[in-house]
Coordinates of N, CA and C and ligand atoms in Angstrom, one line a residue:
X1007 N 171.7 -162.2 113.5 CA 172.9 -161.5 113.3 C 173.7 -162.0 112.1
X1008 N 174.0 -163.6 111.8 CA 174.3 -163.8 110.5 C 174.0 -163.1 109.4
X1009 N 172.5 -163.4 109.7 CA 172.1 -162.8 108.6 C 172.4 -161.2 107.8
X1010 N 172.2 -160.8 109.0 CA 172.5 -159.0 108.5 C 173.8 -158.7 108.3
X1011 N 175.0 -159.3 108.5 CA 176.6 -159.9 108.2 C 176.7 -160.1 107.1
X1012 N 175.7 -161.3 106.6 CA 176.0 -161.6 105.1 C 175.5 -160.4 104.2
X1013 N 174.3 -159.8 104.7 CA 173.7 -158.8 103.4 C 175.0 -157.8 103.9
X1014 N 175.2 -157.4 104.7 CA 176.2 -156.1 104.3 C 177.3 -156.8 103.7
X1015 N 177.8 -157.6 104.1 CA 179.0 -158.1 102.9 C 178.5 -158.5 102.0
X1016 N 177.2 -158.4 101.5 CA 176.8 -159.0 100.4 C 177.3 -157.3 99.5
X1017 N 176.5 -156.0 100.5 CA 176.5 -154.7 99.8 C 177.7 -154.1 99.7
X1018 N 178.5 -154.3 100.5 CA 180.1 -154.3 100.4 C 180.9 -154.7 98.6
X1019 N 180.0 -156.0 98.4 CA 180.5 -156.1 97.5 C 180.0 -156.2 95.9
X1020 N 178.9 -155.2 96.3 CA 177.7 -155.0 94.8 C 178.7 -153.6 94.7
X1021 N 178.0 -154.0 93.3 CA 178.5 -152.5 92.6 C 178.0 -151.3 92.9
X1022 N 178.3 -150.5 93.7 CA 177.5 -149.1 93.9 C 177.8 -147.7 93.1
X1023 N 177.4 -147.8 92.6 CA 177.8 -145.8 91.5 C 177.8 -144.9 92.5
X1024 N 178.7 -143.9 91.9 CA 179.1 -142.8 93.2 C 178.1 -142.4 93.0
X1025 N 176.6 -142.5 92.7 CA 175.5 -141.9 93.4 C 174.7 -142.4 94.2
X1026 N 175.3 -143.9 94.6 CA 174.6 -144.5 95.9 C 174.1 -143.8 96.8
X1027 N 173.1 -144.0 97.2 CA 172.5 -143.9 98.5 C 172.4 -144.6 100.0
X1028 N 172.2 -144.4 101.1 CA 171.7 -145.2 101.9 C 170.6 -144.4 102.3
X1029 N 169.0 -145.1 102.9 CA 168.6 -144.2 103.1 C 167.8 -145.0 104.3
X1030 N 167.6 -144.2 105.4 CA 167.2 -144.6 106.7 C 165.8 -144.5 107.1
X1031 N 165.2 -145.4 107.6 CA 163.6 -145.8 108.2 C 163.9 -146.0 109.4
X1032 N 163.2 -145.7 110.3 CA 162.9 -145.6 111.9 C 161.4 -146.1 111.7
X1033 N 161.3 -147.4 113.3 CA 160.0 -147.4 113.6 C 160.0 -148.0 114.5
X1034 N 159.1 -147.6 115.5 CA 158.8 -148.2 117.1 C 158.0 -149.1 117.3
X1035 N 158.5 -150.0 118.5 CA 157.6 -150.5 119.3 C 157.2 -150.6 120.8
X1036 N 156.1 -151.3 121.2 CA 156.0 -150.5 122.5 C 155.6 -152.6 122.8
X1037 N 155.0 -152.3 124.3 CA 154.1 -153.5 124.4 C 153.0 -153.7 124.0
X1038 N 152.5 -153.1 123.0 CA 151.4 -153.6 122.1 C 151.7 -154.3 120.8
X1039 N 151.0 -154.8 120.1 CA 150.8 -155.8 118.7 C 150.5 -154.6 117.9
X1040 N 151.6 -153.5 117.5 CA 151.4 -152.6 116.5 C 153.4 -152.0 116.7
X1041 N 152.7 -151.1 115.6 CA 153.8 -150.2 115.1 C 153.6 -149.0 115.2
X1042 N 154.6 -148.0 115.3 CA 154.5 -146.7 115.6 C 153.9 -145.8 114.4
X1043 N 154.2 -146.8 113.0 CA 153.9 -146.2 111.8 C 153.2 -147.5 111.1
X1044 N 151.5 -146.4 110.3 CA 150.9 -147.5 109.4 C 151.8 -147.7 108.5
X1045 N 152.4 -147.1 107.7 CA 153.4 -147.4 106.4 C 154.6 -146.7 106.4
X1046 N 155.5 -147.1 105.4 CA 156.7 -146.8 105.5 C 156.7 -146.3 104.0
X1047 N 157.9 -145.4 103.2 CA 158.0 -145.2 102.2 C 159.6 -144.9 101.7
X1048 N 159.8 -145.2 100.5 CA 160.8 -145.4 99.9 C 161.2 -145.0 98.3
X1049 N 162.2 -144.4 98.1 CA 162.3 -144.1 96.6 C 163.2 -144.8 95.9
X1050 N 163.3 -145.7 95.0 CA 163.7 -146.4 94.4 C 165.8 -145.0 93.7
X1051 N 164.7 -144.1 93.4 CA 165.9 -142.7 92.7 C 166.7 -143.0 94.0
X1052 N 166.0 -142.6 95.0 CA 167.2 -142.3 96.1 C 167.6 -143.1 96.9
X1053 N 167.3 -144.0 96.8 CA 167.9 -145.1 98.0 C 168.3 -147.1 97.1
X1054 N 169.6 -146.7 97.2 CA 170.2 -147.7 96.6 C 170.1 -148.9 97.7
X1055 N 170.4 -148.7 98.9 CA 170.1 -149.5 100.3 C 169.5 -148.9 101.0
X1056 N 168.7 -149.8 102.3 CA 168.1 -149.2 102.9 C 168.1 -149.9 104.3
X1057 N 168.1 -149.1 105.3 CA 168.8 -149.2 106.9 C 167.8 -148.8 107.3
X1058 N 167.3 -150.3 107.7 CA 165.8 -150.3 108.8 C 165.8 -150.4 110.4
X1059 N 165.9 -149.3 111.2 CA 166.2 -149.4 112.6 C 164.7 -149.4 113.1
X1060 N 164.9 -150.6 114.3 CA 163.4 -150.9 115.4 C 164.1 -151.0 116.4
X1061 N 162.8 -150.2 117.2 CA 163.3 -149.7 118.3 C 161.9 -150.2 119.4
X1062 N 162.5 -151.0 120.5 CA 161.4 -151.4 121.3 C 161.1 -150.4 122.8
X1063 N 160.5 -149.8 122.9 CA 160.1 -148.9 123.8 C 159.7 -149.2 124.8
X1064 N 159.1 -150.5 125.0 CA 158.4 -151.3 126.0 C 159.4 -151.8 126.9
X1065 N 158.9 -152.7 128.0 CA 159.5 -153.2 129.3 C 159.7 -154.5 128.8
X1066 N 158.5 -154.9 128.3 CA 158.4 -156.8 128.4 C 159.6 -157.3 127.4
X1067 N 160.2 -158.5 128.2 CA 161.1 -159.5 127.4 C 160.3 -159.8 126.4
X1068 N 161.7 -160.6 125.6 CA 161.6 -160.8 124.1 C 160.9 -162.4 124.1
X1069 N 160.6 -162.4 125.4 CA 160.0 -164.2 124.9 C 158.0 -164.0 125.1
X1070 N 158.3 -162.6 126.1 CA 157.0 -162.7 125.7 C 156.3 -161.4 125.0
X1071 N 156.4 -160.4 124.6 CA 156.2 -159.4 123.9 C 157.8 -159.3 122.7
X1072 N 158.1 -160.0 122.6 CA 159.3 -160.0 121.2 C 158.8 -159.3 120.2
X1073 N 159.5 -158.6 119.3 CA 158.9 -157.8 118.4 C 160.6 -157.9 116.9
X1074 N 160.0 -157.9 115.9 CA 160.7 -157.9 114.7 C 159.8 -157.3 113.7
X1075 N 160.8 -157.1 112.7 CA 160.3 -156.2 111.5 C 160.9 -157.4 110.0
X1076 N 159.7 -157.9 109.6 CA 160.0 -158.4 108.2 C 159.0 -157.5 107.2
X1077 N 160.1 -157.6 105.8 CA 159.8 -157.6 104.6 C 159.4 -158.0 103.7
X1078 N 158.1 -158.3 103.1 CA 157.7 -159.3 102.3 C 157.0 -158.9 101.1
X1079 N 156.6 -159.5 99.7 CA 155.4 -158.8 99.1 C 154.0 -159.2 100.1
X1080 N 153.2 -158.4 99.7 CA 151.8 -158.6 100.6 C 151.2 -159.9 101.0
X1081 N 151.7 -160.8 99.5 CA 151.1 -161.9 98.8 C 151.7 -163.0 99.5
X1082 N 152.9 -162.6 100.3 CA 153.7 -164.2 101.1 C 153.4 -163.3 102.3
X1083 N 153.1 -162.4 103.0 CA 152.8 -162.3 104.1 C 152.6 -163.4 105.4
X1084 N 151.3 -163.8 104.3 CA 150.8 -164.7 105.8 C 151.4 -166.2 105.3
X1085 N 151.7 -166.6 104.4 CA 152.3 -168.0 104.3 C 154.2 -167.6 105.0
X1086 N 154.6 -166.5 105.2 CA 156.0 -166.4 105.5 C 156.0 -166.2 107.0
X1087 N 154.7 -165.7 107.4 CA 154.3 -166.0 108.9 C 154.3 -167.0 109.5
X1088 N 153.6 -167.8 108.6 CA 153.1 -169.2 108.9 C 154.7 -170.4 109.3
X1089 N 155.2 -170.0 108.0 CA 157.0 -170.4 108.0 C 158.0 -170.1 109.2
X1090 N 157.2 -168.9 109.6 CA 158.3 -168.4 110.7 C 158.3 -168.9 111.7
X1091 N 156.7 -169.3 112.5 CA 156.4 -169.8 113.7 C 156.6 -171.2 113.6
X1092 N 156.8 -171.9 112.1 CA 157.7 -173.2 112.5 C 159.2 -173.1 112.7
X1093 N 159.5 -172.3 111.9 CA 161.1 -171.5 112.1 C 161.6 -171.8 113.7
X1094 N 160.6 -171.2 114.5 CA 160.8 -170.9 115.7 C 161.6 -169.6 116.4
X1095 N 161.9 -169.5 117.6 CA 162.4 -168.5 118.3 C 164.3 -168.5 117.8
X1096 N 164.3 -169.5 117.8 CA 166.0 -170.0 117.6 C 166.5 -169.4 116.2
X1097 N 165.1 -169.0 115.2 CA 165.5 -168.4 114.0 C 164.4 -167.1 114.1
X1098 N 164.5 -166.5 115.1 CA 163.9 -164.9 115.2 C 162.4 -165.4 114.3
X1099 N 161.8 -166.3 114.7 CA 160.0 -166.5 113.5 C 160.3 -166.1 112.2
X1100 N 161.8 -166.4 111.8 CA 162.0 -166.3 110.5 C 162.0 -167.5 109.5
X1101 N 161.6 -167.8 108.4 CA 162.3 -169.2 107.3 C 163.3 -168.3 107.2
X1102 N 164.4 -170.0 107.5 CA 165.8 -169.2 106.7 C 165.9 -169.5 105.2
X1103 N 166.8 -169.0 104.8 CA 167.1 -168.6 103.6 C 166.3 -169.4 102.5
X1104 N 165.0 -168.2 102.7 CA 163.8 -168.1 102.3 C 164.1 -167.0 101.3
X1105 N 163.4 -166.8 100.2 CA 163.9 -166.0 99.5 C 162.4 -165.1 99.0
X1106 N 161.4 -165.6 100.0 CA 160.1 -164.7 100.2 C 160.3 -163.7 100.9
X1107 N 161.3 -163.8 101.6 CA 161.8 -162.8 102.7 C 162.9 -161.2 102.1
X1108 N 162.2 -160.3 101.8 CA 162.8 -159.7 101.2 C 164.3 -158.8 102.6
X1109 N 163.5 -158.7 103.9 CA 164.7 -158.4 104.6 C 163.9 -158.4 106.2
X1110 N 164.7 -158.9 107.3 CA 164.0 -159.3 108.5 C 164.8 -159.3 109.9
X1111 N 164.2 -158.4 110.7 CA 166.1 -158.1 112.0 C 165.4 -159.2 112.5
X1112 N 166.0 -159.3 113.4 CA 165.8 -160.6 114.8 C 164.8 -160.2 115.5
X1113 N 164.7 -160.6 116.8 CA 163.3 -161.0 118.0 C 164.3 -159.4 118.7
X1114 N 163.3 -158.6 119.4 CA 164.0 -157.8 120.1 C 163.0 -157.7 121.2
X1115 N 163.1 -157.6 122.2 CA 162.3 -157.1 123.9 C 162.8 -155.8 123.9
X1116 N 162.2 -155.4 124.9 CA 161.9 -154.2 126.1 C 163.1 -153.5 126.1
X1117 N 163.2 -152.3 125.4 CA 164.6 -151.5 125.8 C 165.7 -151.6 125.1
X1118 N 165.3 -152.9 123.8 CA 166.6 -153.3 122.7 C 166.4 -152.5 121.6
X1119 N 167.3 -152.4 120.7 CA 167.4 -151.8 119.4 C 167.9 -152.4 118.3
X1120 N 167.5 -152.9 117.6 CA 168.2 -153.5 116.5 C 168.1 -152.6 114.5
X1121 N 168.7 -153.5 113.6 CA 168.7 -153.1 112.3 C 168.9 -153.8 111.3
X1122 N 168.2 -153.5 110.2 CA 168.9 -154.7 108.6 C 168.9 -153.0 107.6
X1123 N 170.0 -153.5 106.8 CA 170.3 -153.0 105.8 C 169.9 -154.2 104.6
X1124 N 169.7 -153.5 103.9 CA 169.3 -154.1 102.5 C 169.2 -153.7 101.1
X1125 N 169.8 -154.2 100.4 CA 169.4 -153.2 98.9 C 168.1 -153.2 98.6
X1126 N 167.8 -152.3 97.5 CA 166.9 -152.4 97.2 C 166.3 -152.5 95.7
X1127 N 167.3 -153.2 95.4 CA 167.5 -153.9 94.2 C 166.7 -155.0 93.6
X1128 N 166.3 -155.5 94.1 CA 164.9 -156.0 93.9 C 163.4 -155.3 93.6
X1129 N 163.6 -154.6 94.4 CA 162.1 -153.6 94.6 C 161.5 -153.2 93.5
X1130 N 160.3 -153.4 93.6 CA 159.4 -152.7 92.3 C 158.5 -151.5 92.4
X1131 N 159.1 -150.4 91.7 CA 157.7 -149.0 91.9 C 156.7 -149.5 92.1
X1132 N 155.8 -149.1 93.0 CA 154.5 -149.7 92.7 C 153.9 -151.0 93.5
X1133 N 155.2 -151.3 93.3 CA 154.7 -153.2 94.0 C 154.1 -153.4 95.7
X1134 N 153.7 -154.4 95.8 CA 152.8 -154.2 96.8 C 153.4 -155.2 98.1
X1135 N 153.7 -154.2 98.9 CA 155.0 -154.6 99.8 C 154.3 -154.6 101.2
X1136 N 154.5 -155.1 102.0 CA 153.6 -155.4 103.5 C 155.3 -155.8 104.5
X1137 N 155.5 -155.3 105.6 CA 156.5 -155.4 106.6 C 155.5 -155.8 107.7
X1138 N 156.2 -156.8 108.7 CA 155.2 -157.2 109.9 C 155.7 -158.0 111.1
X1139 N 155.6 -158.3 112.2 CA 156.2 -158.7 113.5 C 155.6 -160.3 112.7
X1140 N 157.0 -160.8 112.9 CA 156.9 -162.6 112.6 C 156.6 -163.0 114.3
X1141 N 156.9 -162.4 115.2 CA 156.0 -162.8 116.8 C 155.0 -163.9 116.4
X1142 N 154.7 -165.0 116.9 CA 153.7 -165.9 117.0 C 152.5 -165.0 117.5
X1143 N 151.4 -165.0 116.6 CA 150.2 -164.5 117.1 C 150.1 -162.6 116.4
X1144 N 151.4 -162.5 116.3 CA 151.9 -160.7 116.2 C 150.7 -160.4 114.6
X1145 N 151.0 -161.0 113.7 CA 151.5 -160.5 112.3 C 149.6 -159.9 111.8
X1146 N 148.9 -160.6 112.4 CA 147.6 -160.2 112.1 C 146.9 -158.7 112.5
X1147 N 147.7 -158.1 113.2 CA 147.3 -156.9 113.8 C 149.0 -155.4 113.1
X1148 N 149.8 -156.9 113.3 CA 151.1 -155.8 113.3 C 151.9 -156.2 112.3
X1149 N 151.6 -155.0 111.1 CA 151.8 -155.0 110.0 C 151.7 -153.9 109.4
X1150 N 152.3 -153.3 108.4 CA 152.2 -152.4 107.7 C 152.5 -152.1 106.2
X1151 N 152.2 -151.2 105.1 CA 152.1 -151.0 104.0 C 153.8 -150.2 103.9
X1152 N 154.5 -151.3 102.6 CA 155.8 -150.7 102.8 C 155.5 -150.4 101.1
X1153 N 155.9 -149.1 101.0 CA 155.9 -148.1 99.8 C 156.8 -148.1 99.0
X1154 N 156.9 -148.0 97.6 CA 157.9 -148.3 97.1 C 158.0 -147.3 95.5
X1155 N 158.5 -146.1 95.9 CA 157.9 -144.7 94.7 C 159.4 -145.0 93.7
Ligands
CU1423 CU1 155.5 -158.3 117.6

């Protein structure tokens, strides 16, 4: 929750041109080690930030089917995995203020909803962007190709 506090007061107080965008991503989960969608996609033109909502569909608590959505290039994937599960539960299988971490909601169970906003100010056309459940055990199966046109 901090975390997604600071990035919107971070966006609050970036410069946005009255042609800002926000632009919204949806994706599910269930009690399986997947996602509703192989990839995700995004346009740099049109989306100045971006509002990532997951949504868990499933029954099972968050301690044992827990489900999050991180951001990363492809390339820290599995070392930002690796980071998380020492992280622990207490930091959603996140490193904190890790800066491999391009954007990452919390641990969610059965029936919860959560979200991060994020610029996307960073982002590179082209670049090779991978999103995935930091869940201990999750990130090998549940993961996906995040697009960036
Ligand atoms: Cu998961």
């Amino acid at each position: 929750m901090k975390k997604q506090l600071f990035l919107a007061l971070a966006l609050l107080g970036g410069s946005s041109s009255a042609f800002a965008a926000d632009c919204e991503l949806n994706i599910n989960v269930q009690d399986a080690m997947t996602f509703d969608k192989p990839s995700l996609e995004i346009s740099l033109a049109k989306c100045d930030n971006v509002t990532l909502k997951l949504k868990h569909e499933g029954k099972m608590p968050k301690t044992a089917m827990g489900h999050n959505w991180v951001l990363t290039t492809t390339a820290d994937q599995v070392p930002v995995a690796s980071a998380g599960v020492t992280a622990g539960a207490a930091n959603n299988y996140t490193p904190v203020d890790d800066k491999r971490v391009i954007a990452g909601t919390e641990i969610i169970g059965g029936g919860e909803e959560t979200s991060i906003t994020f610029s996307t100010k960073g982002l590179k056309v082209g670049g090779d962007y991978t999103y995935f459940c930091s869940f201990p055990g999750h990130s090998f199966l549940m993961k996906g190709k995040f697009i960036v046109k």
